[in-house]
Coordinates of C-alpha atoms in Angstrom, one line a residue:
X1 CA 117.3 105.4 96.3
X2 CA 118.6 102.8 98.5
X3 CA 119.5 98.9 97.0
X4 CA 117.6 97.8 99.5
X5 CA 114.6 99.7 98.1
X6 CA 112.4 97.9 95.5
X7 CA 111.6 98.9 92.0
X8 CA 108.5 101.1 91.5
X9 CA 105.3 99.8 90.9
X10 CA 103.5 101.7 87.3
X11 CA 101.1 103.5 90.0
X12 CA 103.8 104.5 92.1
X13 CA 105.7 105.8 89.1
X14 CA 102.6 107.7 88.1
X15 CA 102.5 109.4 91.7
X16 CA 106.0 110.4 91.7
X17 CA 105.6 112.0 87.9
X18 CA 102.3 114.0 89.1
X19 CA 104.1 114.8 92.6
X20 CA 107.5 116.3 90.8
X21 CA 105.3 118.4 88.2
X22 CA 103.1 119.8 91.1
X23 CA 105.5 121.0 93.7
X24 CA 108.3 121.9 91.1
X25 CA 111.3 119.7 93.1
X26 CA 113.8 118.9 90.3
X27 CA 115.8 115.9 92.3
X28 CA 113.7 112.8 91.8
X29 CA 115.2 110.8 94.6
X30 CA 114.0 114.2 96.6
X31 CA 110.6 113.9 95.5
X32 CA 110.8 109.8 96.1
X33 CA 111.6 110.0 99.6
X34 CA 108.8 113.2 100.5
X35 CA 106.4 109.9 98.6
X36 CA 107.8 107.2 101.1
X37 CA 107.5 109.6 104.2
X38 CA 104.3 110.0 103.4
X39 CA 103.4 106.1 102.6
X40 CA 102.4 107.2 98.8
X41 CA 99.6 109.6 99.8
X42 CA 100.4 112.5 97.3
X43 CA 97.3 114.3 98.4
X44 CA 99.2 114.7 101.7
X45 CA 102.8 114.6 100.5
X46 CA 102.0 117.8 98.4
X47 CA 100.0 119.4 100.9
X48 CA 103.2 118.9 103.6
X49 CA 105.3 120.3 101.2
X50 CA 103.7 123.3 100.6
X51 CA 103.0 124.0 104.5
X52 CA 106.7 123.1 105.0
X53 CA 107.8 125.6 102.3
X54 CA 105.1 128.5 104.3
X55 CA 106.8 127.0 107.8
X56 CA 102.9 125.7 108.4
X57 CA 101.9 123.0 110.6
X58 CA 102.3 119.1 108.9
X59 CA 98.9 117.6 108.0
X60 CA 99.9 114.1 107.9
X61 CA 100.3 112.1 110.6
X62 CA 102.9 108.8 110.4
X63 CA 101.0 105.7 111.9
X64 CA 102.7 104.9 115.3
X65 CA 104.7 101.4 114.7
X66 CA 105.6 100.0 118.1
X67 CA 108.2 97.5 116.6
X68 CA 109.9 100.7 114.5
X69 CA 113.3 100.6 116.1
X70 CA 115.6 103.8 115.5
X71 CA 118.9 103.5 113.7
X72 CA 122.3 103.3 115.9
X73 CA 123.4 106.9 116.9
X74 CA 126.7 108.1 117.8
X75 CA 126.5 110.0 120.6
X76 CA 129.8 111.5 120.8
X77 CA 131.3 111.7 117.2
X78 CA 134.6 113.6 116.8
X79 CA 134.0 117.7 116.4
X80 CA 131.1 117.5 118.8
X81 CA 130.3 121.2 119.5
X82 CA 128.8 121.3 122.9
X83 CA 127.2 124.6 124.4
X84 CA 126.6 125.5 127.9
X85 CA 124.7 128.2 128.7
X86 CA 124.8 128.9 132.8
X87 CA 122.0 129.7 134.8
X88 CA 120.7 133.2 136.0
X89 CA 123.3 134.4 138.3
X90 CA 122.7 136.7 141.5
X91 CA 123.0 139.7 141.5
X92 CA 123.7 142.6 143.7
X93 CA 125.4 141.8 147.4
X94 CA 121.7 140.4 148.8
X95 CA 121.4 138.1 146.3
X96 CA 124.9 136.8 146.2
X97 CA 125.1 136.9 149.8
X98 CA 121.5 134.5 149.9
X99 CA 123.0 132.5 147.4
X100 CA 126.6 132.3 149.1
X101 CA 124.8 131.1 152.5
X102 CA 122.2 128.6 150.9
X103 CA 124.9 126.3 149.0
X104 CA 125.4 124.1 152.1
X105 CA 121.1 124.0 152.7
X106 CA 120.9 123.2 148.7
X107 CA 123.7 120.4 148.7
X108 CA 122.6 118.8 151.8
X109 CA 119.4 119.3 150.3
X110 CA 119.7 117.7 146.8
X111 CA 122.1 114.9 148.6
X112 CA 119.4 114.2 150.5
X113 CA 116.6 114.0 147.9
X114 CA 119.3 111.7 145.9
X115 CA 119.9 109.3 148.4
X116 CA 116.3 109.2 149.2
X117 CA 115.0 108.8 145.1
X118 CA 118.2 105.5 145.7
X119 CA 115.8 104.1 148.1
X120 CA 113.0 104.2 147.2
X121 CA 113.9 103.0 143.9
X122 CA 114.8 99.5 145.3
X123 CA 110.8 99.4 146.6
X124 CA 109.3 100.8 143.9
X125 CA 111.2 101.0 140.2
X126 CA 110.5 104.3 138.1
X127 CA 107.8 103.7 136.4
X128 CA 109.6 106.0 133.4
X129 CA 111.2 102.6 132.5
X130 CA 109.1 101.1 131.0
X131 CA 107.9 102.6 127.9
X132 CA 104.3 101.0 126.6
X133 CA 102.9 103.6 124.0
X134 CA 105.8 105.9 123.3
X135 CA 103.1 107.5 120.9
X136 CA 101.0 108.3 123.3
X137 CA 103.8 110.2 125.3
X138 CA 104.5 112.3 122.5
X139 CA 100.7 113.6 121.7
X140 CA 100.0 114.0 125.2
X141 CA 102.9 116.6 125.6
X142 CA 101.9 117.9 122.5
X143 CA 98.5 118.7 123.5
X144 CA 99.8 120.2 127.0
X145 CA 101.9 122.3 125.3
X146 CA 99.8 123.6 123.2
X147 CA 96.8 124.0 126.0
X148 CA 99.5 125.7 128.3
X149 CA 101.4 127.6 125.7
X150 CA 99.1 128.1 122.7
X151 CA 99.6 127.1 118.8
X152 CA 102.4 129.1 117.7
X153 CA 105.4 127.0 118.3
X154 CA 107.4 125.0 115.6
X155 CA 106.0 121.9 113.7
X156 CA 105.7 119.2 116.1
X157 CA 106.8 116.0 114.9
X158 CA 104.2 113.8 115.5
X159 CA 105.7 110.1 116.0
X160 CA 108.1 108.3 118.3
X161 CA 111.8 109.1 118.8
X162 CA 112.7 106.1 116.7
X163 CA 110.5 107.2 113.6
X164 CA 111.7 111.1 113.4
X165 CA 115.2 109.4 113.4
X166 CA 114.3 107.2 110.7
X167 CA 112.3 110.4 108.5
X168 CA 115.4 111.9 109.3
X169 CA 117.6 109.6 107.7
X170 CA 115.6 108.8 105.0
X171 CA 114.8 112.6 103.9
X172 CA 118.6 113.7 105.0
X173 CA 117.4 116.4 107.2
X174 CA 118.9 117.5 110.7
X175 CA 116.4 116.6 113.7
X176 CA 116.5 119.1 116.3
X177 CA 115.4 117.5 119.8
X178 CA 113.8 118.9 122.6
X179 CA 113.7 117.8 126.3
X180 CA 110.9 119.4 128.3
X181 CA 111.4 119.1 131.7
X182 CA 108.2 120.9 133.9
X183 CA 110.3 120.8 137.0
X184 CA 113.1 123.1 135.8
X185 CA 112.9 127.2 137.2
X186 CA 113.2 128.1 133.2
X187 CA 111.3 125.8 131.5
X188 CA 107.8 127.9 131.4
X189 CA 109.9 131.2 130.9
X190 CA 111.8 129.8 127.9
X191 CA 109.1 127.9 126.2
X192 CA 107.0 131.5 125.8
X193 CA 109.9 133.1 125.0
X194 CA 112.0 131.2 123.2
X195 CA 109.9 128.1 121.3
X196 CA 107.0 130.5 120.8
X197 CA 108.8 132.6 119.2
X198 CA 108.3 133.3 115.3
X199 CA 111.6 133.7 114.7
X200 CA 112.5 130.7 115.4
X201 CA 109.9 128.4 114.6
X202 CA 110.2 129.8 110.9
X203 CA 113.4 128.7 111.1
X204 CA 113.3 125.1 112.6
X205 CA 110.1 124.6 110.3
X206 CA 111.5 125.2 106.9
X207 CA 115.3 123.8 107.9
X208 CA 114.5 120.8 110.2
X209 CA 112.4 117.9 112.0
X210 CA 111.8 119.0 115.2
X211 CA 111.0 116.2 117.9
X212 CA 110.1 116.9 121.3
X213 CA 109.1 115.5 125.0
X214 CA 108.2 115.7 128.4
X215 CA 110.9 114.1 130.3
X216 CA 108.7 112.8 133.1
X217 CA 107.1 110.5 130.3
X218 CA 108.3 107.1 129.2
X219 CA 109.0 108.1 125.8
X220 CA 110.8 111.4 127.0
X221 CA 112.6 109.6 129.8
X222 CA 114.2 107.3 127.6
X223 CA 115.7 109.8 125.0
X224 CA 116.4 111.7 128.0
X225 CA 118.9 108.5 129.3
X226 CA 120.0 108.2 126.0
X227 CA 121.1 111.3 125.1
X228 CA 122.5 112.3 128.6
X229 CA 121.7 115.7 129.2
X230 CA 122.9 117.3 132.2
X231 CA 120.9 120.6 132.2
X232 CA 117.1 122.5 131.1
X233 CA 116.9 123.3 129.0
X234 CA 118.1 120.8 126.5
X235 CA 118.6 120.7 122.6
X236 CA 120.4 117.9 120.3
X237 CA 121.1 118.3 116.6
X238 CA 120.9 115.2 114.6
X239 CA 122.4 114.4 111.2
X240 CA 123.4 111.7 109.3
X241 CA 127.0 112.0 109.3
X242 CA 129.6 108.9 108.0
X243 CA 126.7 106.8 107.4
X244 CA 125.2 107.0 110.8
X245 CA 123.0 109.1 112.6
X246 CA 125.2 111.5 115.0
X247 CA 125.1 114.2 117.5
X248 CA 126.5 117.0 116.1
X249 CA 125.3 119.5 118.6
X250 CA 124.4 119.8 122.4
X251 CA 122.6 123.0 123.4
X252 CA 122.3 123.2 127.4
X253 CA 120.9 125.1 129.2
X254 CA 119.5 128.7 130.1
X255 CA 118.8 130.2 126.2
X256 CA 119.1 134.3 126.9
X257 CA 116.7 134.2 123.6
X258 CA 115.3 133.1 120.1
X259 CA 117.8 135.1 117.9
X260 CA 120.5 133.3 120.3
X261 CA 119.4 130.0 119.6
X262 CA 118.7 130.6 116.1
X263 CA 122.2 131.9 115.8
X264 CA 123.7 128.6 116.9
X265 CA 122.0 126.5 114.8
X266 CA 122.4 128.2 111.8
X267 CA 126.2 127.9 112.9
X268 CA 125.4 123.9 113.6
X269 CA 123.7 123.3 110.2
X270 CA 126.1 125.4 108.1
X271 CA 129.0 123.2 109.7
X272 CA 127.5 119.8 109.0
X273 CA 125.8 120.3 105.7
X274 CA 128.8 118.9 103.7
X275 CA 128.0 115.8 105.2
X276 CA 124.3 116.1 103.7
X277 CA 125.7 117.1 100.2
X278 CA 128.2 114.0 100.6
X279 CA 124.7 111.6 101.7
X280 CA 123.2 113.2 99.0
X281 CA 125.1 112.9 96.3
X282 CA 126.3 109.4 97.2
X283 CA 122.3 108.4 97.5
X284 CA 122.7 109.8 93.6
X285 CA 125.1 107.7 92.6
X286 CA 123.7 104.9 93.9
X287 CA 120.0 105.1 92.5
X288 CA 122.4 106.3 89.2
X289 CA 123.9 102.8 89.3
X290 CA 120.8 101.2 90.5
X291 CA 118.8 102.2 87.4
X292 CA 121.8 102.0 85.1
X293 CA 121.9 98.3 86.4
X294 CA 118.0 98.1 86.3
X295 CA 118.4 99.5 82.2
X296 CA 120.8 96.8 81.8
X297 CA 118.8 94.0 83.6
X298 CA 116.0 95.4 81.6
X299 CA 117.7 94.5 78.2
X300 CA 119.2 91.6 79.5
X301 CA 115.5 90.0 80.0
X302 CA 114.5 91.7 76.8
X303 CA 117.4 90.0 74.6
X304 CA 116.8 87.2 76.7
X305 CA 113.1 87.2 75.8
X306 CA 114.1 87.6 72.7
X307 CA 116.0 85.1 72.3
X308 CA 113.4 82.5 74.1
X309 CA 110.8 83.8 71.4
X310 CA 113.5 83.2 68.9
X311 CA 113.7 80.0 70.6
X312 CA 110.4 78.9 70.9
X313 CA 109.4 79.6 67.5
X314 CA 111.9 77.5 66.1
X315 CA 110.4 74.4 68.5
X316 CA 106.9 75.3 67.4
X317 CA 108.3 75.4 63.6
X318 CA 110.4 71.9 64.4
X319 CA 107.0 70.8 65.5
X320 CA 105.2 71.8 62.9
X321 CA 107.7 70.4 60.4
X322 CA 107.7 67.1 62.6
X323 CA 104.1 67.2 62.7
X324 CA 103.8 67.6 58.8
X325 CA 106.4 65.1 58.0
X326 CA 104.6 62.6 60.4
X327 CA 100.9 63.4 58.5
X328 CA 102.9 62.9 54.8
X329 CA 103.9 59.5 56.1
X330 CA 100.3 58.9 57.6
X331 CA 99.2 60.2 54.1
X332 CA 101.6 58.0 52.1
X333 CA 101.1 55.3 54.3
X334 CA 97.2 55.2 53.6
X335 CA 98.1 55.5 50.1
X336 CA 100.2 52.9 49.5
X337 CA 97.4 50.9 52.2
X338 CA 94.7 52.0 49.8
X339 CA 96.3 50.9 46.6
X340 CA 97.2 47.7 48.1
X341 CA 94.0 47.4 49.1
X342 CA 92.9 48.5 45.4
X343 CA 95.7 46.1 43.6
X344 CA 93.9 43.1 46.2
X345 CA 90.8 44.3 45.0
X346 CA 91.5 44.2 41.3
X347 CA 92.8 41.1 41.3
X348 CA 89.7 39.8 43.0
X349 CA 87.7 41.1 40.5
X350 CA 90.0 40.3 37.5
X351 CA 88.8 36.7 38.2
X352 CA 84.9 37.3 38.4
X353 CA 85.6 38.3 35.0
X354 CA 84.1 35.8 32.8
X355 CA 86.1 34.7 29.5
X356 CA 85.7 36.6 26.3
X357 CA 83.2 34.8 23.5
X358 CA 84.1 34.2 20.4
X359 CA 83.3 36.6 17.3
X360 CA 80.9 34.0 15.9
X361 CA 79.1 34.0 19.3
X362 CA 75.9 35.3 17.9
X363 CA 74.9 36.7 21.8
X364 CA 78.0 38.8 21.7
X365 CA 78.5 42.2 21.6
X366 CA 81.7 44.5 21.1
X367 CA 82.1 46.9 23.5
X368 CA 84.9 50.0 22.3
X369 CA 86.1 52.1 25.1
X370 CA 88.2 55.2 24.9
X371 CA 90.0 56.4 27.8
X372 CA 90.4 59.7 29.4
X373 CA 94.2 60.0 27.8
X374 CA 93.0 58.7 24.5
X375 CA 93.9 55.4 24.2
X376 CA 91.0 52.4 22.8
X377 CA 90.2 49.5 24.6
X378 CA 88.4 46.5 22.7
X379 CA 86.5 43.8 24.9
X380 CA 83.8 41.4 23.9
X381 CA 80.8 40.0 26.7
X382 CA 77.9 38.3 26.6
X383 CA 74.6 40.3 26.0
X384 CA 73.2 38.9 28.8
X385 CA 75.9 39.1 31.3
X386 CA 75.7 41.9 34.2
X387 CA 77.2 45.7 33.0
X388 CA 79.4 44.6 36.1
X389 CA 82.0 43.0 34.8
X390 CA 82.4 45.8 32.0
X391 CA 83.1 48.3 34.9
X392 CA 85.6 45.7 36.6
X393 CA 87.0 44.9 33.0
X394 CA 87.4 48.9 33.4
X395 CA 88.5 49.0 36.8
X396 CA 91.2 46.5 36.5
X397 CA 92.9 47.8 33.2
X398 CA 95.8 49.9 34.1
X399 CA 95.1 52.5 31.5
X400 CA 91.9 53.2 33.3
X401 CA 91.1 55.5 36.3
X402 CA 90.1 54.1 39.7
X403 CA 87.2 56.2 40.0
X404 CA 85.1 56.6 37.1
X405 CA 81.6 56.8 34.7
X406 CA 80.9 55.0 31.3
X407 CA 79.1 57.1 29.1
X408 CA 77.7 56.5 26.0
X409 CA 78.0 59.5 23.4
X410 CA 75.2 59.8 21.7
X411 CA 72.5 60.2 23.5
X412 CA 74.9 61.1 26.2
X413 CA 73.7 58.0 29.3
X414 CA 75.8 57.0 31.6
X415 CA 76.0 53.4 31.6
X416 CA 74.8 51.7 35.6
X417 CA 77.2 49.6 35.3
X418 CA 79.1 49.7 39.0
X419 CA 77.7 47.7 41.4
X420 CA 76.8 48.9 45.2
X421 CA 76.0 47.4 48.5
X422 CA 72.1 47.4 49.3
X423 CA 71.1 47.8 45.7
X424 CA 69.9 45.7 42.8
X425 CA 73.0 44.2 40.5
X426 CA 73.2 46.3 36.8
X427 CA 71.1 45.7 34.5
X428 CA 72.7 43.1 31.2
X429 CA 73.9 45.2 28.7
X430 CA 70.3 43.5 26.9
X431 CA 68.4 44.9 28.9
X432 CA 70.3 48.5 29.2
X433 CA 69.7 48.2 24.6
X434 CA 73.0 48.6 23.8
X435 CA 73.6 47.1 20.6
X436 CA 76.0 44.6 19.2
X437 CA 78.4 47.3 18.7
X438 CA 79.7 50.1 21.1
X439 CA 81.3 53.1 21.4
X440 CA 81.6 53.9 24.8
X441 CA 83.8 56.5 26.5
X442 CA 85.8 56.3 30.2
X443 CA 85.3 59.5 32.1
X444 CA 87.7 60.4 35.1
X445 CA 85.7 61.7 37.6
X446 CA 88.7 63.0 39.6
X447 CA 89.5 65.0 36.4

């Protein structure tokens, strides 16, 4: 797992579980990258690895991506082996005698045919230069081969150059490269005898990507300058070696047969697969430190969040505190408004109270009132004056409640004695037949 890479999404993560448990693969990162190759599609990562494992054809196909550029290769890194195999030599006196006479025909010859291609080049550029659908190239010579030569023959890879480098990198796995060239005398001979062979394309399909092309294609033709090859036919191996993709191996020329071949790449792999362990395992250490910094960035943000929730409940319980403090104020404010408003009131009242009669008054009557704590209140009015000014007599005493009902005790009648907007004034205590003495009692309603 690369920095680069991002974190997995929860459906990813699934995929990857489900993937590891079906195929078996222990390494994670292993079973992460086969996902990637694959663009996520298990269905086809698991099928591929299962083919791959029975040296069967791939059934997934990597979209070709014209802007996909391949990663710098080194074409000549230190320890290069490079193998030459020469050509079919004559043999007996004929032959070597046709062969001995025929050099100066074939140099003047392929002089000729040089100087001529030089020509004609200046009128009319090779049209191999300019590669349009490198994609393309590499199906069609896929599909001649297999018309030509029939379906036994390693796993095609089925992409541009530039994308089996980049699988390559990314699933740290050699990429063997083929050059087809149909002009060359051995081409035909070797492909049925060599590429067809089971032998080796059990090998190259359970150890390697194997990437191939006509070189009178586009796509082939530019590989072909790349890589420089100087003879048919022509094999590269690829690996990731020092952090770049290098060519470990040239294989040139005339193959005497599969076992042969097979041979030297098992020598070729076996040489350069401590530079695989070394990718791998410093891949391992990475995605190790990646997800040891994701655990840690993880409880970072959870300690953080903790501490914003920590944080936040204290502002909501500041506010709430601040909110509470500002409705007691609001609260003792319309108290202290209301009994200013009830001391103004009182004192209004208090003067609508008419003066007490005298005892010899013969109209007057004795009102005694006991209040809710147990106190006794003596006032004397006029039989014919309003009830209202015993309730503001009652009202305005301080040993009185604000809001309250004069009863009488027996029979229990509560006196209509407080006056109210839109109603008739009370009755005179007369008219209510009280007598000319009274025991009344002051009941708290808020009690």
């Amino acid at each position: 797992m690369e920095d680069s890479q991002d974190h997995l999404s929860p459906e990813q993560t699934d995929k990857l579980l489900q993937f590891q448990d079906l195929t078996g693969i222990e390494q994670m990162q292993r079973c992460r990258e086969i996902l990637e190759s694959h663009d996520w599609n298990i269905e086809a990562a698991v099928q591929d690895t299962f083919n791959e494992q029975e040296g069967a054809p791939r059934v997934f196909q990597r979209p070709v991506r014209q802007d996909e550029r391949p990663p710098i290769v080194n074409l000549q890194p230190s320890n290069q082996r490079v193998i030459m195999y020469p050509g079919q030599r004559p043999q007996g006196i004929f032959q070597w005698t046709y062969y001995l006479l025929t050099i100066p025909i074939r140099f003047a010859w392929s002089t000729f045919v040089d100087i001529f291609k030089v020509f004609i080049s200046f009128f009319r550029p090779d049209p191999r230069r300019y590669v349009t659908d490198p994609g393309r190239d590499v199906e069609n010579f896929i599909t001649s081969f297999e018309e030509k030569f029939g379906a036994q023959h390693p796993v095609f890879y089925r992409g541009t150059y530039s994308q089996a480098l980049n699988d390559a990198k990314r699933e740290l796995k050699f990429l063997l490269v083929y050059l087809h060239s149909e002009e060359h005398q051995n081409t035909e001979t070797f492909c049925r005898e060599v590429l067809c062979n089971d032998t080796f394309c059990q090998y190259v399909n359970t150890q390697m990507l194997f990437w191939a092309c006509n070189t009178s294609s586009p796509e082939g033709y530019r590989v072909s300058q790349a890589l420089r090859e100087h003879v048919y036919p022509f094999f590269a191996v690829i690996v990731l070696r020092e952090n770049r993709m290098s060519v470990v191996a040239r294989i040139e020329g005339h193959i005497t047969g599969a076992d042969e071949l097979v041979n030297r790449l098992e020598q070729i792999t076996a040489e350069n697969e401590s530079s695989l362990v070394a990718a791998r395992a410093d891949r391992a250490e990475r995605s190790f430190n990646q997800s040891l910094r994701q655990e840690q960035d993880e409880a970072y943000l959870q300690s953080l969040q903790a501490d914003q929730e920590k944080e936040r409940k204290k502002r909501e319980e500041r506010q709430r505190e601040e909110e509470e403090a500002k409705r007691l104020r609001q609260l003792e404010e319309e108290k202290e408004q209301q009994y200013l408003q009830r001391e103004q009131r009182k004192s209004e009242l208090e003067r609508e109270i008419p003066s007490e009669p005298e005892t010899s008054n013969p109209d007057s009557i004795r009102i005694l009132l006991k209040t809710p704590a147990g106190g006794r209140i003596e006032r004397r009015f006029l039989m014919t004056q309003s009830m209202k000014f015993l309730y503001y007599f009652v009202f305005c005493h301080k040993d009185c409640p604000d809001d309250f009902q004069i009863m009488t005790n027996y029979p229990k009648r509560t006196l209509p004695c407080e006056p109210k907007d839109g109603e008739a004034e009370p009755p005179s205590f007369r008219e209510f037949g009280l007598g000319k003495s009274e025991m009344l009692f002051v009941h708290d309603n808020d009690a």
